[in-house]
GROMACS .gro file of C-alpha atoms in nm:
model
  400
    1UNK     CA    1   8.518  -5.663  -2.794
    2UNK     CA    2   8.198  -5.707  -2.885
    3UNK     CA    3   8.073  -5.819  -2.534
    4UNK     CA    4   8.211  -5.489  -2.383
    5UNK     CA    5   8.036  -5.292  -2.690
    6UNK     CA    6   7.714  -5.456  -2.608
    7UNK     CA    7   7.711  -5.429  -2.213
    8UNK     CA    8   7.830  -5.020  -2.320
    9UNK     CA    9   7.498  -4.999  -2.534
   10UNK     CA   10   7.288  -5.169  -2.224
   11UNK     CA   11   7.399  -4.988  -1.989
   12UNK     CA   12   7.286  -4.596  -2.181
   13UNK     CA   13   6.953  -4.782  -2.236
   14UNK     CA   14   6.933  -4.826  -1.871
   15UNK     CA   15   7.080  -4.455  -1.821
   16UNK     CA   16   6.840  -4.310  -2.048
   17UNK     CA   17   6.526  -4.471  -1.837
   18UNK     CA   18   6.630  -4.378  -1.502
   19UNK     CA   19   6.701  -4.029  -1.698
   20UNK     CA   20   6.325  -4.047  -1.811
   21UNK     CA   21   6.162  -4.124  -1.495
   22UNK     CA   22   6.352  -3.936  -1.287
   23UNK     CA   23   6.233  -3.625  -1.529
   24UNK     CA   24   5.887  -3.785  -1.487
   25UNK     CA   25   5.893  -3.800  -1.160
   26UNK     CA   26   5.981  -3.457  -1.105
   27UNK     CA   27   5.773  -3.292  -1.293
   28UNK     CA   28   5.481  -3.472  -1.156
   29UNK     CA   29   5.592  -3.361  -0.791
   30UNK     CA   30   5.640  -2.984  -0.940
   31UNK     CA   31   5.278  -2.970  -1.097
   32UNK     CA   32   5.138  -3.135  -0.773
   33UNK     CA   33   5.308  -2.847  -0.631
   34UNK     CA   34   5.150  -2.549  -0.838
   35UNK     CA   35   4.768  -2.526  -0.778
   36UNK     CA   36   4.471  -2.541  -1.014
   37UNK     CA   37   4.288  -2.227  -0.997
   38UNK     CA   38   3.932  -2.221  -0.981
   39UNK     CA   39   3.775  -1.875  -1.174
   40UNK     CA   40   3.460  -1.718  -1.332
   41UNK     CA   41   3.474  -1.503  -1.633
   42UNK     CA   42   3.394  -1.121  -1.651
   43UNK     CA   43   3.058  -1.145  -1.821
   44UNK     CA   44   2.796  -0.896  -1.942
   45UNK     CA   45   2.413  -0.961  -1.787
   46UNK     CA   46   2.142  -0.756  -1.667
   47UNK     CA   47   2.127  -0.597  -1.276
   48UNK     CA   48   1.849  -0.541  -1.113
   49UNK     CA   49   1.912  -0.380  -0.731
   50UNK     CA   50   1.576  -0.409  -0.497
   51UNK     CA   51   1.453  -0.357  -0.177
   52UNK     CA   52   1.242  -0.632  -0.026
   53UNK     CA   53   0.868  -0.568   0.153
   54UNK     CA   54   0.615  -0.730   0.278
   55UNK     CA   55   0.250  -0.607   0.168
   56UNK     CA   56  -0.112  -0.603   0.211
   57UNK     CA   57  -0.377  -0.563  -0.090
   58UNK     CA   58  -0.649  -0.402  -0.014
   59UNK     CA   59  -0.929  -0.190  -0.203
   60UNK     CA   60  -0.815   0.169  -0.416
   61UNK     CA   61  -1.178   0.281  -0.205
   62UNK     CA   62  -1.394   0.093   0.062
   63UNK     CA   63  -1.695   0.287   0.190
   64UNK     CA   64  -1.909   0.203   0.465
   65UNK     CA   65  -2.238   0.188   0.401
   66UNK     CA   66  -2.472   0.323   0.693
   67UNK     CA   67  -2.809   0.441   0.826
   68UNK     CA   68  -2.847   0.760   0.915
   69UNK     CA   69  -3.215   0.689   1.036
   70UNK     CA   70  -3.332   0.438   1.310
   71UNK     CA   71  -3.589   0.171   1.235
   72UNK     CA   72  -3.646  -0.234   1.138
   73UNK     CA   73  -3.437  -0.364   0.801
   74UNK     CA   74  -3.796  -0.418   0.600
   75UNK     CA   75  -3.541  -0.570   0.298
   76UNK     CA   76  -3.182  -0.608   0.166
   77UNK     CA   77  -3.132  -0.615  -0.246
   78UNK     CA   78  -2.771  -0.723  -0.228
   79UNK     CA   79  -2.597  -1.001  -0.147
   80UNK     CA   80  -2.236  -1.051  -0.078
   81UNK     CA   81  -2.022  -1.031  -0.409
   82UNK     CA   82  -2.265  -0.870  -0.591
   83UNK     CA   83  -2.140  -0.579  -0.844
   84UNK     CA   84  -2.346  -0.270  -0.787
   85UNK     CA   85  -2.358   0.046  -0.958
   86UNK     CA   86  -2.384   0.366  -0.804
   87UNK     CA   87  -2.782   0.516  -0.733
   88UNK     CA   88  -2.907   0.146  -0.686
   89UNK     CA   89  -3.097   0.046  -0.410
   90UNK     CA   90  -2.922  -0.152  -0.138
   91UNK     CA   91  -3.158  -0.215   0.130
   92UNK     CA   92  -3.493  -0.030   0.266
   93UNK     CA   93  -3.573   0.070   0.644
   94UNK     CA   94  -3.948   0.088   0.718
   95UNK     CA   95  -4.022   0.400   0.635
   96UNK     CA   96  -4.329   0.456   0.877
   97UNK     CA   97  -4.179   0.673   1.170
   98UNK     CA   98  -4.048   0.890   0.870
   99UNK     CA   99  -4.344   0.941   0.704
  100UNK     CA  100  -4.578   1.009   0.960
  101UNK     CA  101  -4.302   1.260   1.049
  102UNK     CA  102  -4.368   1.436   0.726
  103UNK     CA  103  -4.722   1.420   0.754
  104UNK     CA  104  -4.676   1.584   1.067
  105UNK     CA  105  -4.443   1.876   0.954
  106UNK     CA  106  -4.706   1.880   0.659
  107UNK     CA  107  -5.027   1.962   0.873
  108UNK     CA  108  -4.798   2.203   1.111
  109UNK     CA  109  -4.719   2.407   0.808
  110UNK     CA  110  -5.088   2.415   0.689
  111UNK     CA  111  -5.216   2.503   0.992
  112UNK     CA  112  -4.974   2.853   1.037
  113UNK     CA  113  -5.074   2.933   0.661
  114UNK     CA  114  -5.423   2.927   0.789
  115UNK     CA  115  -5.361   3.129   1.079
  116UNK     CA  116  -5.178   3.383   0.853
  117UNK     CA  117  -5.466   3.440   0.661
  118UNK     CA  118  -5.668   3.485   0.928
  119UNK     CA  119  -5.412   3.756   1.062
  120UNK     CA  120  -5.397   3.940   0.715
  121UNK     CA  121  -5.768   3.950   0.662
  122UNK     CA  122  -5.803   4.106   1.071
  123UNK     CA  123  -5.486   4.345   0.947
  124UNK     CA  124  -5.724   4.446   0.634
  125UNK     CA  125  -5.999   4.548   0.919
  126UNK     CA  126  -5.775   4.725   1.119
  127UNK     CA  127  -5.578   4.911   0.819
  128UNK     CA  128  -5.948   5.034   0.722
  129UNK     CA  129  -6.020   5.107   1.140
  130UNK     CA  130  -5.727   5.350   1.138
  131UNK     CA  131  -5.768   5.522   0.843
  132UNK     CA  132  -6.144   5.621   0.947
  133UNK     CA  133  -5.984   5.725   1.305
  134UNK     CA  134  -5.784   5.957   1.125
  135UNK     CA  135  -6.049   6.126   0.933
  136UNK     CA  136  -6.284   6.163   1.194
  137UNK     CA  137  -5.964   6.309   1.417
  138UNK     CA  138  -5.868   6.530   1.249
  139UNK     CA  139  -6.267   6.682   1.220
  140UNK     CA  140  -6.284   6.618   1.557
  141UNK     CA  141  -6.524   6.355   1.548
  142UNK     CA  142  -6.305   6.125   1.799
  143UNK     CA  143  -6.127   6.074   2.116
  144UNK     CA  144  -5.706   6.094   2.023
  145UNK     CA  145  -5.727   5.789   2.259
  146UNK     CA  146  -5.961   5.601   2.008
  147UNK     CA  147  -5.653   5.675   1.697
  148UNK     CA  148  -5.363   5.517   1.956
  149UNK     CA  149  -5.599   5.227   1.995
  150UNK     CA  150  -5.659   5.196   1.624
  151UNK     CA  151  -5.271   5.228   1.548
  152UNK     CA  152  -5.170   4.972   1.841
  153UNK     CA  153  -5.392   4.705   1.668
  154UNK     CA  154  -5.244   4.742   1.344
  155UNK     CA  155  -4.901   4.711   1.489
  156UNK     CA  156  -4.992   4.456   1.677
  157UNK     CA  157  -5.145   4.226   1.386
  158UNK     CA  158  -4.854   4.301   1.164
  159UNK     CA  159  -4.620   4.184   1.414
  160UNK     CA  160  -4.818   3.862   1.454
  161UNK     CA  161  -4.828   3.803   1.069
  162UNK     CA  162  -4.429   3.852   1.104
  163UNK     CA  163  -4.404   3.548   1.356
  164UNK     CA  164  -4.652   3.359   1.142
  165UNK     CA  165  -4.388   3.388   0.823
  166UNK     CA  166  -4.152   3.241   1.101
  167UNK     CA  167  -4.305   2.993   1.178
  168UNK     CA  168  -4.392   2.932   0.802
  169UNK     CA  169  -4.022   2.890   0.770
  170UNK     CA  170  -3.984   2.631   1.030
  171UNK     CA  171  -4.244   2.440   0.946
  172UNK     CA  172  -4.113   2.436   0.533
  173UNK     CA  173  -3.754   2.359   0.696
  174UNK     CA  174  -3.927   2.059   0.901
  175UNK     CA  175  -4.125   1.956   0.539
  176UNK     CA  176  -3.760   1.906   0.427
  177UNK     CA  177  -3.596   1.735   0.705
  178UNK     CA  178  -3.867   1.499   0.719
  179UNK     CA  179  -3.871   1.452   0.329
  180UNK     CA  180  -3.439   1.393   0.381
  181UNK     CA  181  -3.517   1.134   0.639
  182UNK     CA  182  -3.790   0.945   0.450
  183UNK     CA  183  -3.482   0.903   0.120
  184UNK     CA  184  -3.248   0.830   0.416
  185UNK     CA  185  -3.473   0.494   0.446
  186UNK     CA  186  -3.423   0.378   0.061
  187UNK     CA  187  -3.001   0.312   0.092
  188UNK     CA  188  -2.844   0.360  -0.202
  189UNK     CA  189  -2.475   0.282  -0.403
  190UNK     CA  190  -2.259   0.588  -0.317
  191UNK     CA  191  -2.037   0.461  -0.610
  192UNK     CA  192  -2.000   0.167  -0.824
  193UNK     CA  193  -1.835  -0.168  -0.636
  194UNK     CA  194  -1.885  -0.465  -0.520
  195UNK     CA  195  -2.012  -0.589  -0.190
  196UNK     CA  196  -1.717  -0.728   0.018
  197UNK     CA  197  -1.923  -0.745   0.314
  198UNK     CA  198  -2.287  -0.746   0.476
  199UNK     CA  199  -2.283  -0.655   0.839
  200UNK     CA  200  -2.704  -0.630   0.931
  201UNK     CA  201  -2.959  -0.853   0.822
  202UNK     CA  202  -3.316  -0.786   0.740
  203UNK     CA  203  -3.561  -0.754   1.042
  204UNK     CA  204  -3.295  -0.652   1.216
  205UNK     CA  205  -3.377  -0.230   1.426
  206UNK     CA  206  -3.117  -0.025   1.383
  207UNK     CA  207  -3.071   0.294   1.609
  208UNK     CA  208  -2.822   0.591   1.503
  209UNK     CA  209  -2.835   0.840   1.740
  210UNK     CA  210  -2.499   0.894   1.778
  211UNK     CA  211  -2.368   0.726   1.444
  212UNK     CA  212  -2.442   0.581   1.166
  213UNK     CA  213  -2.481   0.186   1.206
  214UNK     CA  214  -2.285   0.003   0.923
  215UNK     CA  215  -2.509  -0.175   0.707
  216UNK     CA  216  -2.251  -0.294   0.448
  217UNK     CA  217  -1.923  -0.253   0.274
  218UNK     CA  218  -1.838  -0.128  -0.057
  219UNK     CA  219  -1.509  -0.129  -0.237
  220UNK     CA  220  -1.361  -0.087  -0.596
  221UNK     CA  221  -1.129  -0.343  -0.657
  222UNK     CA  222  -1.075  -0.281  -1.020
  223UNK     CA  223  -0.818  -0.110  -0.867
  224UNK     CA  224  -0.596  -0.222  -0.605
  225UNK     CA  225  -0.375  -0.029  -0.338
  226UNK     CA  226  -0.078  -0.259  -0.204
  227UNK     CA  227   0.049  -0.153   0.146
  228UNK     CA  228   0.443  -0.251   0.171
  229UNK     CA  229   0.615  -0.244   0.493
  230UNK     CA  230   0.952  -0.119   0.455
  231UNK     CA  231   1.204  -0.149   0.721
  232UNK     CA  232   1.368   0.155   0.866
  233UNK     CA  233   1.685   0.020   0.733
  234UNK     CA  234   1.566   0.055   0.387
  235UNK     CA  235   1.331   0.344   0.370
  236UNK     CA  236   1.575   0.652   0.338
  237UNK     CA  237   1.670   0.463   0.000
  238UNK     CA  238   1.338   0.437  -0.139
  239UNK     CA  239   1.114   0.734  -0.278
  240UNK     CA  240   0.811   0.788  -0.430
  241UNK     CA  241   0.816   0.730  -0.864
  242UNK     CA  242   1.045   0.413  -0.846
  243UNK     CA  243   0.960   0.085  -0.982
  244UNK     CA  244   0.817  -0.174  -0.796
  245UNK     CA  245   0.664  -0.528  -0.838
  246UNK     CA  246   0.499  -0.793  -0.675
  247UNK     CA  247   0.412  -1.156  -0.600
  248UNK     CA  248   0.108  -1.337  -0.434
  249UNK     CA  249   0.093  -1.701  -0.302
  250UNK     CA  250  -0.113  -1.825  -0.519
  251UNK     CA  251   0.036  -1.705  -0.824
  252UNK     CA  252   0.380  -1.698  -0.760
  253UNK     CA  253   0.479  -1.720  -1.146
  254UNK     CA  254   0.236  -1.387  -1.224
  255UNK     CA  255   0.443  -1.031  -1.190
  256UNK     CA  256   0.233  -0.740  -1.100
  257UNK     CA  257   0.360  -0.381  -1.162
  258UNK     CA  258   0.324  -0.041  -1.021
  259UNK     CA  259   0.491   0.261  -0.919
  260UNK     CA  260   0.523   0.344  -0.571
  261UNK     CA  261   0.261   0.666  -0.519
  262UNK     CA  262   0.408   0.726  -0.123
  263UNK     CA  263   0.591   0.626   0.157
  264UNK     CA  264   0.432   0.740   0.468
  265UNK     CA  265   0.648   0.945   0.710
  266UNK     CA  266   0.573   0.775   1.014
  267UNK     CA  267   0.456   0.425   1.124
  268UNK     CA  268   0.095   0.307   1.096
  269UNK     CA  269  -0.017   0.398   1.463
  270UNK     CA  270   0.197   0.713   1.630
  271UNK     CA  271   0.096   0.741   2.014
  272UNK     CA  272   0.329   0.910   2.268
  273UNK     CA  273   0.354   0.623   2.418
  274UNK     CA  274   0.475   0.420   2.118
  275UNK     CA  275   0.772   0.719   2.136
  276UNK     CA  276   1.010   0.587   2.398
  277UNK     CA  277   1.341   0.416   2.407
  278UNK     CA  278   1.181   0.090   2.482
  279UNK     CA  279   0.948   0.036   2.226
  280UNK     CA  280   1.190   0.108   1.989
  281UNK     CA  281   1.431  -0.141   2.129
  282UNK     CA  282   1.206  -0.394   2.217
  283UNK     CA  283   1.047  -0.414   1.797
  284UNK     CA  284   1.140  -0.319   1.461
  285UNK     CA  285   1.020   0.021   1.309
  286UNK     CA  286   0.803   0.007   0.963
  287UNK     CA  287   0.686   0.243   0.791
  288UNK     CA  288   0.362   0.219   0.468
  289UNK     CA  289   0.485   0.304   0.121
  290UNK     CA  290   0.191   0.264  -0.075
  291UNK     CA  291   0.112   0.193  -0.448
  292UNK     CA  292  -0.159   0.101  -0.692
  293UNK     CA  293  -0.204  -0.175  -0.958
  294UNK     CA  294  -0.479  -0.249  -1.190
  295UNK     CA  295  -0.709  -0.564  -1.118
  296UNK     CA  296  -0.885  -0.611  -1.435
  297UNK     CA  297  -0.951  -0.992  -1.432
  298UNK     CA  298  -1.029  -0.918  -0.991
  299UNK     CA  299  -0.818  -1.193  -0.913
  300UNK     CA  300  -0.627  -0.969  -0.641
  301UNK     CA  301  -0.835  -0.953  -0.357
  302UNK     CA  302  -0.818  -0.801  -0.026
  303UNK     CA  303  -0.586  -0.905   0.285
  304UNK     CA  304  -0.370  -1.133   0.015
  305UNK     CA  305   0.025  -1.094   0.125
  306UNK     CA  306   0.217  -0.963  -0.155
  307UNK     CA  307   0.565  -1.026  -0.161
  308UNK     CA  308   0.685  -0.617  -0.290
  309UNK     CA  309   1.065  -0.524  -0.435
  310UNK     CA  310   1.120  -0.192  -0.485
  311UNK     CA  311   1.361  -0.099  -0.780
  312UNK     CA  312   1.653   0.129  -0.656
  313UNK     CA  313   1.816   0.057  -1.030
  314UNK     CA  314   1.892  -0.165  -1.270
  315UNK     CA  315   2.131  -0.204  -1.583
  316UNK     CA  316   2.098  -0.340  -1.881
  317UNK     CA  317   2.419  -0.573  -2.024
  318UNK     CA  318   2.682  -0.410  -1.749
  319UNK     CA  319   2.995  -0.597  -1.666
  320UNK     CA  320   2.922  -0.831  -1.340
  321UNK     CA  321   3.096  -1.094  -1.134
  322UNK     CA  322   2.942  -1.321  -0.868
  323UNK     CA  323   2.909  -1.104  -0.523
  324UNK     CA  324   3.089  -1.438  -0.351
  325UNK     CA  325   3.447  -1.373  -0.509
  326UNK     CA  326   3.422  -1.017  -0.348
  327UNK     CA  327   3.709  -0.975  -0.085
  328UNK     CA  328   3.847  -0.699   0.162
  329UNK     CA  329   3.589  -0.420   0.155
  330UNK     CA  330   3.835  -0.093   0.099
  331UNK     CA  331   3.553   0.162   0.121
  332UNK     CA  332   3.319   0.362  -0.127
  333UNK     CA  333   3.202   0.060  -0.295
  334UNK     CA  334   3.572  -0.042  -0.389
  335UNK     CA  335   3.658  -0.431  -0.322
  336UNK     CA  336   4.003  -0.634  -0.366
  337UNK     CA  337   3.947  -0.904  -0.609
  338UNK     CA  338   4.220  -1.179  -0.767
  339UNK     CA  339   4.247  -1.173  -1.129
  340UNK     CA  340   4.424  -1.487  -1.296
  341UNK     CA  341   4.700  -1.320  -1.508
  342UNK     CA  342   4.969  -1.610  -1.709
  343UNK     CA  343   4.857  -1.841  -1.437
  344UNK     CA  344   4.910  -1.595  -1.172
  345UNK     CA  345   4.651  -1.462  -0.899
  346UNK     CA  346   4.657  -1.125  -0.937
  347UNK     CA  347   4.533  -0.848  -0.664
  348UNK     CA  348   4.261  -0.581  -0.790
  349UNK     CA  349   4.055  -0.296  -0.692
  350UNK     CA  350   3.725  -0.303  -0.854
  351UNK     CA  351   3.432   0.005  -0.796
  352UNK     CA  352   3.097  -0.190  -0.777
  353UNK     CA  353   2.725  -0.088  -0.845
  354UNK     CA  354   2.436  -0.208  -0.864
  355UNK     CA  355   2.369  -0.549  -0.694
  356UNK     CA  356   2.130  -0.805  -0.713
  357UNK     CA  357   2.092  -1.169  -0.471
  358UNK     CA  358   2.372  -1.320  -0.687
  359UNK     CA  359   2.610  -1.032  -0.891
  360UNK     CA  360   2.713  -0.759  -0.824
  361UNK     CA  361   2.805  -0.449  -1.130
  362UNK     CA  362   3.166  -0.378  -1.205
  363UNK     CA  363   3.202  -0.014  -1.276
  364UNK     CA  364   3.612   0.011  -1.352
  365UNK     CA  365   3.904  -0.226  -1.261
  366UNK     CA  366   3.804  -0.550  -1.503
  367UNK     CA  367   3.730  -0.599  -1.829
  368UNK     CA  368   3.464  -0.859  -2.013
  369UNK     CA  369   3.671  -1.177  -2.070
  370UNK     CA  370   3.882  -1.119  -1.725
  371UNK     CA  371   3.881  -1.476  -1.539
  372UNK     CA  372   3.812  -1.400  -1.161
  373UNK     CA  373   3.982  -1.673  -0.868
  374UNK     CA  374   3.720  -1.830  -0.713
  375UNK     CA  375   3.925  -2.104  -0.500
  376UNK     CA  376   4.236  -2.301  -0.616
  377UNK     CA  377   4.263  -2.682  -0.592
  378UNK     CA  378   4.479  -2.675  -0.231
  379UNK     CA  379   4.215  -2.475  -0.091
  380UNK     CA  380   3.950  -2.749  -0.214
  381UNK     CA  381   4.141  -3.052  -0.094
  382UNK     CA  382   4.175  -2.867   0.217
  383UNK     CA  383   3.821  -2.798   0.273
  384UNK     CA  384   3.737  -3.147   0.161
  385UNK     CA  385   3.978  -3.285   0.421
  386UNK     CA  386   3.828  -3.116   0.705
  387UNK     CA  387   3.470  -3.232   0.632
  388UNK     CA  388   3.606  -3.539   0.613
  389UNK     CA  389   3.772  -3.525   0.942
  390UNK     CA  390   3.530  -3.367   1.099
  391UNK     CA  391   3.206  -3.633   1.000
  392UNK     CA  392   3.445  -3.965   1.082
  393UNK     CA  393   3.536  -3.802   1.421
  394UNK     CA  394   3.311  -3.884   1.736
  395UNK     CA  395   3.214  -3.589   1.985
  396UNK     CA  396   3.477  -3.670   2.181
  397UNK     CA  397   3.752  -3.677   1.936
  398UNK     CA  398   3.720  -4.054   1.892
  399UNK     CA  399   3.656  -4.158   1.549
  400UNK     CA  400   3.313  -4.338   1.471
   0.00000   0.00000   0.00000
């Protein structure tokens, strides 16, 4: 009896084992079953949306310095990168030709003042010559033709004195223009600046007959102007008052800030033959919005590349998820997401905003906490499995 009791109790224990590992086993296989979902949480950061550019710096003003008179460089007072300030002298063009020119106009003028004298002291003669051949006419005492000879004289020398004041004029007028073209051989600062480049050098003749030869450049680079290029796809988004900023190469840490001034409403160069279905097709279409940004320290300088985003918004602590777990696009910036819910993948229609490289704003459909599906752990193994296949199998299906 107690044998049979004994094999009874052995025989539950065994019972109660399979029992365990059969419950075991089948739970394992049901959890192996149920994926692992992979999510991001609903979280609260700042948005910042942008439109990219490509720039050029150059100076707020650059003047070209010229000569508006012909003649040998006698001397230069600046040299490249020197600060100037405007009304200093630049550079000096012999001034010989011009002042022999005023000499010239000089004499001319002092030689018609000398003949106008001598015209008003002969009028004086003849004033006194007519008045006496009136007297005496009207006694008697002379020929009538002797009076018309007297009056024709007088006319005569006040006319001349009339074409001497002329020519009194002209000859003041030529005093001046020579006295303008002997300053137009001192050059001087039309403004303060620096001297970004020196295009004659001294001893070298100039000749501007038909325009002025550059002698060098000026520019104010306190201030800079950046030139973005903005792609046709972008510009009907942009406008003049929004934010931008900007990067150079060789600071690529430093932000520089502005607000854009313009964008111009056509491209750079506009020819008719630029207008025509080829061109267009054949390259991309950019058009100049332009801005300016302080250079106190002058460590901008022209021609650098500025890397340019424009601000079309931004939003300070908004609801955002990353733009990858996006899915089907349903229109009027309204996306299908999955939402875990209990465990669940859950379909939703978010609106969207603002959106930056990475996230993108959620407007309405989630809430801060909400945990977004990303992936699930089939879809992983899955993935991982094809790479896997696909970098142990030879190009022609063999494995390597």
């Amino acid at each position: 009896m107690k044998k049979k009791t004994g094999r009874y109790v052995t025989i539950s224990i065994v019972v109660v084992i399979l029992a365990g590992c059969g419950l075991w086993f089948f739970r394992d296989l049901s959890a192996a079953k149920t994926p692992m979902y992979m999510t991001v949480p609903v979280t609260r950061r700042d948005i910042q949306e942008t439109v990219p550019a490509t720039g050029v710096l150059m100076a707020s003003k650059l003047v070209d310095v010229g000569a508006q008179v012909s003649g040998q460089i006698e001397s230069l007072k600046v040299s490249l990168g020197d600060q100037v300030k405007k009304g200093q002298l630049l550079a000096v063009i012999d001034p010989s030709v011009a002042e022999n020119d005023l000499k010239n106009a000089a004499a001319q003028l002092k030689s018609v003042a000398a003949q106008k004298l001598a015209k008003e002291a002969l009028l004086k003669e003849y004033e006194l010559g007519y008045k006496r051949q009136q007297e005496m006419r009207q006694s008697d005492a002379s020929a009538r033709a002797d009076l018309e000879s007297a009056k024709a004289n007088l006319d005569s020398t006040k006319a001349d004195i009339e074409a001497l004041d002329a020519q009194i004029t002209q000859a003041k007028i030529s005093i001046s223009t020579a006295q303008t073209n002997l300053s137009y051989t001192r050059i001087v600062a039309p403004m303060d600046g620096e001297v970004v480049a020196v295009e004659k050098e001294e001893g070298q003749t100039l000749v501007s007959k038909q325009e002025a030869p550059v002698l060098l450049i000026l520019a104010d680079v306190d201030t800079m102007t950046v030139k973005a290029e903005i792609s046709e796809a972008d510009v009907m988004r942009v406008k003049p008052g929004m934010p931008v900023y900007f990067t150079v190469l060789g600071a690529p840490d430093r932000r520089y800030s502005g607000t854009l001034r313009s964008v111009d409403p056509a491209p750079e160069s506009v020819t008719n033959s630029d207008i025509s279905a080829k061109t267009i097709s054949a390259s991309a279409t950019y058009y100049n919005g332009q801005f300016n940004v302080a250079n106190p320290d002058r460590k901008l300088r022209i021609f650098m590349t500025a890397q340019v985003s424009i601000v079309l918004g931004q939003a300070k602590q908004s609801l955002s998820i990353p733009l990858s777990v996006l899915g089907q696009d349903e229109g009027r910036d309204r996306y299908q997401v999955q939402v875990l819910a209990n465990g669940k993948p859950e379909s939703r229609v978010i609106k969207t905003g603002l959106k930056d490289n990475v996230y993108v704003q959620v407007l309405d459909g989630l809430s801060e906490g909400d945990r977004v599906v990303v992936g699930d752990s089939k879809t992983a193994a899955a993935a991982t499995a094809s790479e896997n296949q696909t970098r142990f199998r030879g190009p022609l299906g063999g494995h390597v």
